[in-house]
Amino acid sequence: MTLMLVALCLAARAGAQASDHLICKDAATPAGATQVGALQPLFRDCPRLNDIDFTGRADGRKYYSGVYTGPPKDRSFYEQADDGVVMQRGGVLATVKTTSYPGHFPLLSGARPFYIEAQVSTSSNHRDNFPAVWLMPIEHNARMEDVYEGDPKSFERWFELDIDEGGFGPGGHHTAISWSGIWPNYKKIQNPNPTSKVPLDRTQPNVFGVSYSPETLTVRWWLNGQQVLEATQPFVPEIARRQNFYLIVSAQSHRNISHYQMKLLGVRAFVGDAVPAPKAKGPP
């Protein structure tokens, strides 16, 4: 058995033990944060229904019930549980406004090493379920702030970091995606073999995390405290260093044939010191 497979098995087993451990009440620094030098706590939160803004535009709220691509979901999609917030299928929670302006939580700067994790569970393990925990740069928005000087008009570049997505395999699904192009003809490059074959019980409160190093443009995925996958360039593009990321937790569906709920029990993030941008290479 390979070392990576051993890590996956240990992580899956740890998920069964996670129900009595809420990360939002844990002040310790996770191994994934230590590995990249992200030792400064940025935020740690136990989500509550009253923390959610259902208009998508209120100032200073922790969570927003929508993203920039569509209108926010109404309150009927959400309910309070003893240990978190439950979303019906179709629900989404983001840490920035639907207008792509910051909310209460600070953004994760791509110029600094960071680690972020979310603790979630689902009501069933149906393969149609598409629970997702992911990061997007706030610059990718309707204002097209991901168009950079020197690029063609309307040519966007951004880095999407999917911490975990369900319904792609028996285990976790972790992708780093470098996007570029002019809408609607976007092109993407993503890391190969992102899906674990080790079964994961998503009805347990699993902890999905990811670390990022701007110095090496490397991301590493973590499941229940164990590293499970790694990716670097070209899947982690240089433009990531110039972007600022926020968290999205969404209860999506592949074909809308299974009704399920997704619970968000906690989130926490850590950052390190800014890394100087590498010097541009001169002519040979």
PDB file of N, CA and C in Angstrom, residues 210-279:
ATOM      1  N   VAL A 210      -7.109  23.007   2.657  1.00  0.00           N
ATOM      2  CA  VAL A 210      -6.123  23.188   1.589  1.00  0.00           C
ATOM      3  C   VAL A 210      -5.095  24.218   2.046  1.00  0.00           C
ATOM      4  N   SER A 211      -3.841  23.962   1.710  1.00  0.00           N
ATOM      5  CA  SER A 211      -2.776  24.932   1.964  1.00  0.00           C
ATOM      6  C   SER A 211      -2.251  25.447   0.634  1.00  0.00           C
ATOM      7  N   TYR A 212      -1.680  26.650   0.688  1.00  0.00           N
ATOM      8  CA  TYR A 212      -1.181  27.306  -0.517  1.00  0.00           C
ATOM      9  C   TYR A 212       0.127  27.996  -0.199  1.00  0.00           C
ATOM     10  N   SER A 213       1.120  27.799  -1.060  1.00  0.00           N
ATOM     11  CA  SER A 213       2.411  28.461  -0.927  1.00  0.00           C
ATOM     12  C   SER A 213       2.662  29.331  -2.147  1.00  0.00           C
ATOM     13  N   PRO A 214       2.711  30.667  -1.987  1.00  0.00           N
ATOM     14  CA  PRO A 214       2.975  31.527  -3.138  1.00  0.00           C
ATOM     15  C   PRO A 214       4.413  31.412  -3.628  1.00  0.00           C
ATOM     16  N   GLU A 215       5.320  31.029  -2.754  1.00  0.00           N
ATOM     17  CA  GLU A 215       6.725  30.939  -3.130  1.00  0.00           C
ATOM     18  C   GLU A 215       6.950  29.864  -4.178  1.00  0.00           C
ATOM     19  N   THR A 216       6.294  28.713  -4.009  1.00  0.00           N
ATOM     20  CA  THR A 216       6.462  27.591  -4.941  1.00  0.00           C
ATOM     21  C   THR A 216       5.231  27.353  -5.806  1.00  0.00           C
ATOM     22  N   LEU A 217       4.174  28.157  -5.592  1.00  0.00           N
ATOM     23  CA  LEU A 217       2.893  27.953  -6.289  1.00  0.00           C
ATOM     24  C   LEU A 217       2.444  26.495  -6.167  1.00  0.00           C
ATOM     25  N   THR A 218       2.394  26.052  -4.922  1.00  0.00           N
ATOM     26  CA  THR A 218       2.002  24.681  -4.598  1.00  0.00           C
ATOM     27  C   THR A 218       0.784  24.693  -3.689  1.00  0.00           C
ATOM     28  N   VAL A 219      -0.182  23.830  -3.981  1.00  0.00           N
ATOM     29  CA  VAL A 219      -1.306  23.625  -3.073  1.00  0.00           C
ATOM     30  C   VAL A 219      -1.297  22.172  -2.621  1.00  0.00           C
ATOM     31  N   ARG A 220      -1.739  21.964  -1.391  1.00  0.00           N
ATOM     32  CA  ARG A 220      -1.840  20.618  -0.831  1.00  0.00           C
ATOM     33  C   ARG A 220      -3.199  20.485  -0.169  1.00  0.00           C
ATOM     34  N   TRP A 221      -3.871  19.394  -0.475  1.00  0.00           N
ATOM     35  CA  TRP A 221      -5.190  19.153   0.092  1.00  0.00           C
ATOM     36  C   TRP A 221      -5.080  18.260   1.315  1.00  0.00           C
ATOM     37  N   TRP A 222      -5.964  18.534   2.274  1.00  0.00           N
ATOM     38  CA  TRP A 222      -5.965  17.814   3.544  1.00  0.00           C
ATOM     39  C   TRP A 222      -7.370  17.307   3.839  1.00  0.00           C
ATOM     40  N   LEU A 223      -7.439  16.095   4.359  1.00  0.00           N
ATOM     41  CA  LEU A 223      -8.716  15.499   4.748  1.00  0.00           C
ATOM     42  C   LEU A 223      -8.584  14.961   6.169  1.00  0.00           C
ATOM     43  N   ASN A 224      -9.374  15.543   7.071  1.00  0.00           N
ATOM     44  CA  ASN A 224      -9.358  15.127   8.477  1.00  0.00           C
ATOM     45  C   ASN A 224      -7.947  15.084   9.054  1.00  0.00           C
ATOM     46  N   GLY A 225      -7.165  16.111   8.720  1.00  0.00           N
ATOM     47  CA  GLY A 225      -5.844  16.253   9.305  1.00  0.00           C
ATOM     48  C   GLY A 225      -4.730  15.523   8.596  1.00  0.00           C
ATOM     49  N   GLN A 226      -5.031  14.840   7.480  1.00  0.00           N
ATOM     50  CA  GLN A 226      -4.020  14.094   6.728  1.00  0.00           C
ATOM     51  C   GLN A 226      -3.883  14.681   5.326  1.00  0.00           C
ATOM     52  N   GLN A 227      -2.634  14.892   4.880  1.00  0.00           N
ATOM     53  CA  GLN A 227      -2.430  15.362   3.512  1.00  0.00           C
ATOM     54  C   GLN A 227      -2.761  14.250   2.532  1.00  0.00           C
ATOM     55  N   VAL A 228      -3.535  14.585   1.470  1.00  0.00           N
ATOM     56  CA  VAL A 228      -3.980  13.562   0.527  1.00  0.00           C
ATOM     57  C   VAL A 228      -3.590  13.830  -0.918  1.00  0.00           C
ATOM     58  N   LEU A 229      -3.209  15.065  -1.269  1.00  0.00           N
ATOM     59  CA  LEU A 229      -2.917  15.360  -2.671  1.00  0.00           C
ATOM     60  C   LEU A 229      -2.124  16.665  -2.746  1.00  0.00           C
ATOM     61  N   GLU A 230      -1.395  16.839  -3.867  1.00  0.00           N
ATOM     62  CA  GLU A 230      -0.577  18.030  -4.068  1.00  0.00           C
ATOM     63  C   GLU A 230      -0.609  18.416  -5.538  1.00  0.00           C
ATOM     64  N   ALA A 231      -0.525  19.706  -5.819  1.00  0.00           N
ATOM     65  CA  ALA A 231      -0.458  20.198  -7.199  1.00  0.00           C
ATOM     66  C   ALA A 231       0.351  21.481  -7.243  1.00  0.00           C
ATOM     67  N   THR A 232       0.967  21.738  -8.389  1.00  0.00           N
ATOM     68  CA  THR A 232       1.721  22.977  -8.571  1.00  0.00           C
ATOM     69  C   THR A 232       1.531  23.457 -10.005  1.00  0.00           C
ATOM     70  N   GLN A 233       2.454  24.281 -10.525  1.00  0.00           N
ATOM     71  CA  GLN A 233       2.311  24.784 -11.888  1.00  0.00           C
ATOM     72  C   GLN A 233       2.278  23.632 -12.898  1.00  0.00           C
ATOM     73  N   PRO A 234       1.548  23.786 -14.006  1.00  0.00           N
ATOM     74  CA  PRO A 234       0.806  24.967 -14.468  1.00  0.00           C
ATOM     75  C   PRO A 234      -0.601  25.079 -13.888  1.00  0.00           C
ATOM     76  N   PHE A 235      -0.977  24.114 -13.051  1.00  0.00           N
ATOM     77  CA  PHE A 235      -2.345  24.103 -12.532  1.00  0.00           C
ATOM     78  C   PHE A 235      -2.550  25.207 -11.494  1.00  0.00           C
ATOM     79  N   VAL A 236      -1.472  25.606 -10.820  1.00  0.00           N
ATOM     80  CA  VAL A 236      -1.505  26.753  -9.916  1.00  0.00           C
ATOM     81  C   VAL A 236      -0.757  27.886 -10.628  1.00  0.00           C
ATOM     82  N   PRO A 237      -1.477  28.805 -11.252  1.00  0.00           N
ATOM     83  CA  PRO A 237      -0.831  29.802 -12.114  1.00  0.00           C
ATOM     84  C   PRO A 237      -0.217  30.958 -11.323  1.00  0.00           C
ATOM     85  N   GLU A 238       0.697  31.659 -11.963  1.00  0.00           N
ATOM     86  CA  GLU A 238       1.346  32.797 -11.320  1.00  0.00           C
ATOM     87  C   GLU A 238       0.349  33.898 -10.954  1.00  0.00           C
ATOM     88  N   ILE A 239      -0.737  34.006 -11.696  1.00  0.00           N
ATOM     89  CA  ILE A 239      -1.714  35.055 -11.411  1.00  0.00           C
ATOM     90  C   ILE A 239      -2.323  34.885 -10.024  1.00  0.00           C
ATOM     91  N   ALA A 240      -2.237  33.682  -9.450  1.00  0.00           N
ATOM     92  CA  ALA A 240      -2.765  33.451  -8.099  1.00  0.00           C
ATOM     93  C   ALA A 240      -2.122  34.382  -7.088  1.00  0.00           C
ATOM     94  N   ARG A 241      -0.866  34.746  -7.300  1.00  0.00           N
ATOM     95  CA  ARG A 241      -0.161  35.630  -6.365  1.00  0.00           C
ATOM     96  C   ARG A 241      -0.781  37.028  -6.312  1.00  0.00           C
ATOM     97  N   ARG A 242      -1.534  37.402  -7.335  1.00  0.00           N
ATOM     98  CA  ARG A 242      -2.101  38.749  -7.419  1.00  0.00           C
ATOM     99  C   ARG A 242      -3.590  38.770  -7.075  1.00  0.00           C
ATOM    100  N   GLN A 243      -4.126  37.639  -6.654  1.00  0.00           N
ATOM    101  CA  GLN A 243      -5.555  37.567  -6.407  1.00  0.00           C
ATOM    102  C   GLN A 243      -5.850  37.313  -4.929  1.00  0.00           C
ATOM    103  N   ASN A 244      -7.102  37.524  -4.550  1.00  0.00           N
ATOM    104  CA  ASN A 244      -7.538  37.434  -3.158  1.00  0.00           C
ATOM    105  C   ASN A 244      -8.775  36.546  -3.088  1.00  0.00           C
ATOM    106  N   PHE A 245      -8.737  35.553  -2.221  1.00  0.00           N
ATOM    107  CA  PHE A 245      -9.687  34.449  -2.290  1.00  0.00           C
ATOM    108  C   PHE A 245     -10.683  34.453  -1.132  1.00  0.00           C
ATOM    109  N   TYR A 246     -11.876  33.944  -1.434  1.00  0.00           N
ATOM    110  CA  TYR A 246     -12.928  33.800  -0.437  1.00  0.00           C
ATOM    111  C   TYR A 246     -13.515  32.403  -0.519  1.00  0.00           C
ATOM    112  N   LEU A 247     -14.223  32.019   0.534  1.00  0.00           N
ATOM    113  CA  LEU A 247     -14.753  30.664   0.666  1.00  0.00           C
ATOM    114  C   LEU A 247     -16.194  30.578   0.174  1.00  0.00           C
ATOM    115  N   ILE A 248     -16.498  29.481  -0.506  1.00  0.00           N
ATOM    116  CA  ILE A 248     -17.867  29.149  -0.904  1.00  0.00           C
ATOM    117  C   ILE A 248     -18.149  27.713  -0.458  1.00  0.00           C
ATOM    118  N   VAL A 249     -19.291  27.504   0.169  1.00  0.00           N
ATOM    119  CA  VAL A 249     -19.761  26.164   0.529  1.00  0.00           C
ATOM    120  C   VAL A 249     -21.135  26.017  -0.104  1.00  0.00           C
ATOM    121  N   SER A 250     -21.296  25.024  -0.979  1.00  0.00           N
ATOM    122  CA  SER A 250     -22.539  24.942  -1.756  1.00  0.00           C
ATOM    123  C   SER A 250     -23.064  23.512  -1.813  1.00  0.00           C
ATOM    124  N   ALA A 251     -24.386  23.401  -1.718  1.00  0.00           N
ATOM    125  CA  ALA A 251     -25.076  22.107  -1.786  1.00  0.00           C
ATOM    126  C   ALA A 251     -25.635  21.919  -3.187  1.00  0.00           C
ATOM    127  N   GLN A 252     -24.756  21.619  -4.116  1.00  0.00           N
ATOM    128  CA  GLN A 252     -25.149  21.470  -5.515  1.00  0.00           C
ATOM    129  C   GLN A 252     -25.619  20.038  -5.795  1.00  0.00           C
ATOM    130  N   SER A 253     -26.001  19.792  -7.032  1.00  0.00           N
ATOM    131  CA  SER A 253     -26.473  18.479  -7.449  1.00  0.00           C
ATOM    132  C   SER A 253     -26.002  18.216  -8.871  1.00  0.00           C
ATOM    133  N   HIS A 254     -25.695  16.973  -9.170  1.00  0.00           N
ATOM    134  CA  HIS A 254     -25.262  16.645 -10.525  1.00  0.00           C
ATOM    135  C   HIS A 254     -26.444  16.576 -11.499  1.00  0.00           C
ATOM    136  N   ARG A 255     -27.529  15.925 -11.083  1.00  0.00           N
ATOM    137  CA  ARG A 255     -28.679  15.776 -11.987  1.00  0.00           C
ATOM    138  C   ARG A 255     -30.014  16.068 -11.309  1.00  0.00           C
ATOM    139  N   ASN A 256     -29.970  16.571 -10.095  1.00  0.00           N
ATOM    140  CA  ASN A 256     -31.186  16.928  -9.356  1.00  0.00           C
ATOM    141  C   ASN A 256     -32.145  15.761  -9.172  1.00  0.00           C
ATOM    142  N   ILE A 257     -31.589  14.594  -8.870  1.00  0.00           N
ATOM    143  CA  ILE A 257     -32.457  13.433  -8.625  1.00  0.00           C
ATOM    144  C   ILE A 257     -32.430  13.003  -7.160  1.00  0.00           C
ATOM    145  N   SER A 258     -31.597  13.633  -6.362  1.00  0.00           N
ATOM    146  CA  SER A 258     -31.523  13.300  -4.939  1.00  0.00           C
ATOM    147  C   SER A 258     -31.680  14.573  -4.121  1.00  0.00           C
ATOM    148  N   HIS A 259     -32.663  14.562  -3.230  1.00  0.00           N
ATOM    149  CA  HIS A 259     -32.807  15.703  -2.336  1.00  0.00           C
ATOM    150  C   HIS A 259     -31.983  15.423  -1.082  1.00  0.00           C
ATOM    151  N   TYR A 260     -31.128  16.359  -0.725  1.00  0.00           N
ATOM    152  CA  TYR A 260     -30.279  16.140   0.450  1.00  0.00           C
ATOM    153  C   TYR A 260     -30.023  17.464   1.146  1.00  0.00           C
ATOM    154  N   GLN A 261     -29.423  17.383   2.318  1.00  0.00           N
ATOM    155  CA  GLN A 261     -29.033  18.561   3.069  1.00  0.00           C
ATOM    156  C   GLN A 261     -27.520  18.513   3.304  1.00  0.00           C
ATOM    157  N   MET A 262     -26.944  19.688   3.388  1.00  0.00           N
ATOM    158  CA  MET A 262     -25.524  19.840   3.685  1.00  0.00           C
ATOM    159  C   MET A 262     -25.384  20.735   4.904  1.00  0.00           C
ATOM    160  N   LYS A 263     -24.595  20.286   5.867  1.00  0.00           N
ATOM    161  CA  LYS A 263     -24.407  21.057   7.090  1.00  0.00           C
ATOM    162  C   LYS A 263     -22.988  21.628   7.139  1.00  0.00           C
ATOM    163  N   LEU A 264     -22.895  22.918   7.444  1.00  0.00           N
ATOM    164  CA  LEU A 264     -21.612  23.566   7.682  1.00  0.00           C
ATOM    165  C   LEU A 264     -21.456  23.742   9.186  1.00  0.00           C
ATOM    166  N   LEU A 265     -20.457  23.041   9.749  1.00  0.00           N
ATOM    167  CA  LEU A 265     -20.248  23.057  11.190  1.00  0.00           C
ATOM    168  C   LEU A 265     -19.197  24.063  11.632  1.00  0.00           C
ATOM    169  N   GLY A 266     -18.254  24.388  10.749  1.00  0.00           N
ATOM    170  CA  GLY A 266     -17.225  25.327  11.164  1.00  0.00           C
ATOM    171  C   GLY A 266     -16.237  25.633  10.070  1.00  0.00           C
ATOM    172  N   VAL A 267     -15.570  26.767  10.207  1.00  0.00           N
ATOM    173  CA  VAL A 267     -14.519  27.174   9.279  1.00  0.00           C
ATOM    174  C   VAL A 267     -13.389  27.807  10.083  1.00  0.00           C
ATOM    175  N   ARG A 268     -12.170  27.717   9.562  1.00  0.00           N
ATOM    176  CA  ARG A 268     -11.057  28.460  10.137  1.00  0.00           C
ATOM    177  C   ARG A 268      -9.964  28.625   9.091  1.00  0.00           C
ATOM    178  N   ALA A 269      -9.220  29.740   9.229  1.00  0.00           N
ATOM    179  CA  ALA A 269      -8.190  30.066   8.249  1.00  0.00           C
ATOM    180  C   ALA A 269      -6.975  30.657   8.950  1.00  0.00           C
ATOM    181  N   PHE A 270      -5.810  30.420   8.334  1.00  0.00           N
ATOM    182  CA  PHE A 270      -4.537  30.882   8.869  1.00  0.00           C
ATOM    183  C   PHE A 270      -3.705  31.446   7.720  1.00  0.00           C
ATOM    184  N   VAL A 271      -2.864  32.440   8.029  1.00  0.00           N
ATOM    185  CA  VAL A 271      -2.016  33.048   7.000  1.00  0.00           C
ATOM    186  C   VAL A 271      -0.594  33.201   7.526  1.00  0.00           C
ATOM    187  N   GLY A 272       0.336  33.389   6.595  1.00  0.00           N
ATOM    188  CA  GLY A 272       1.718  33.664   6.931  1.00  0.00           C
ATOM    189  C   GLY A 272       2.140  35.008   6.390  1.00  0.00           C
ATOM    190  N   ASP A 273       3.409  35.307   6.508  1.00  0.00           N
ATOM    191  CA  ASP A 273       3.934  36.575   6.021  1.00  0.00           C
ATOM    192  C   ASP A 273       3.973  36.601   4.502  1.00  0.00           C
ATOM    193  N   ALA A 274       3.820  37.799   3.950  1.00  0.00           N
ATOM    194  CA  ALA A 274       3.854  37.960   2.491  1.00  0.00           C
ATOM    195  C   ALA A 274       5.203  37.525   1.937  1.00  0.00           C
ATOM    196  N   VAL A 275       5.151  36.910   0.786  1.00  0.00           N
ATOM    197  CA  VAL A 275       6.363  36.459   0.096  1.00  0.00           C
ATOM    198  C   VAL A 275       6.652  37.426  -1.043  1.00  0.00           C
ATOM    199  N   PRO A 276       7.875  37.970  -1.126  1.00  0.00           N
ATOM    200  CA  PRO A 276       8.189  38.889  -2.238  1.00  0.00           C
ATOM    201  C   PRO A 276       7.974  38.217  -3.588  1.00  0.00           C
ATOM    202  N   ALA A 277       7.404  38.980  -4.509  1.00  0.00           N
ATOM    203  CA  ALA A 277       7.176  38.449  -5.851  1.00  0.00           C
ATOM    204  C   ALA A 277       8.511  38.137  -6.507  1.00  0.00           C
ATOM    205  N   PRO A 278       8.613  37.020  -7.236  1.00  0.00           N
ATOM    206  CA  PRO A 278       9.879  36.714  -7.918  1.00  0.00           C
ATOM    207  C   PRO A 278      10.197  37.746  -8.964  1.00  0.00           C
ATOM    208  N   LYS A 279      11.471  38.024  -9.158  1.00  0.00           N
ATOM    209  CA  LYS A 279      11.902  38.994 -10.141  1.00  0.00           C
ATOM    210  C   LYS A 279      11.665  38.464 -11.550  1.00  0.00           C
TER     211      LYS A 279
END
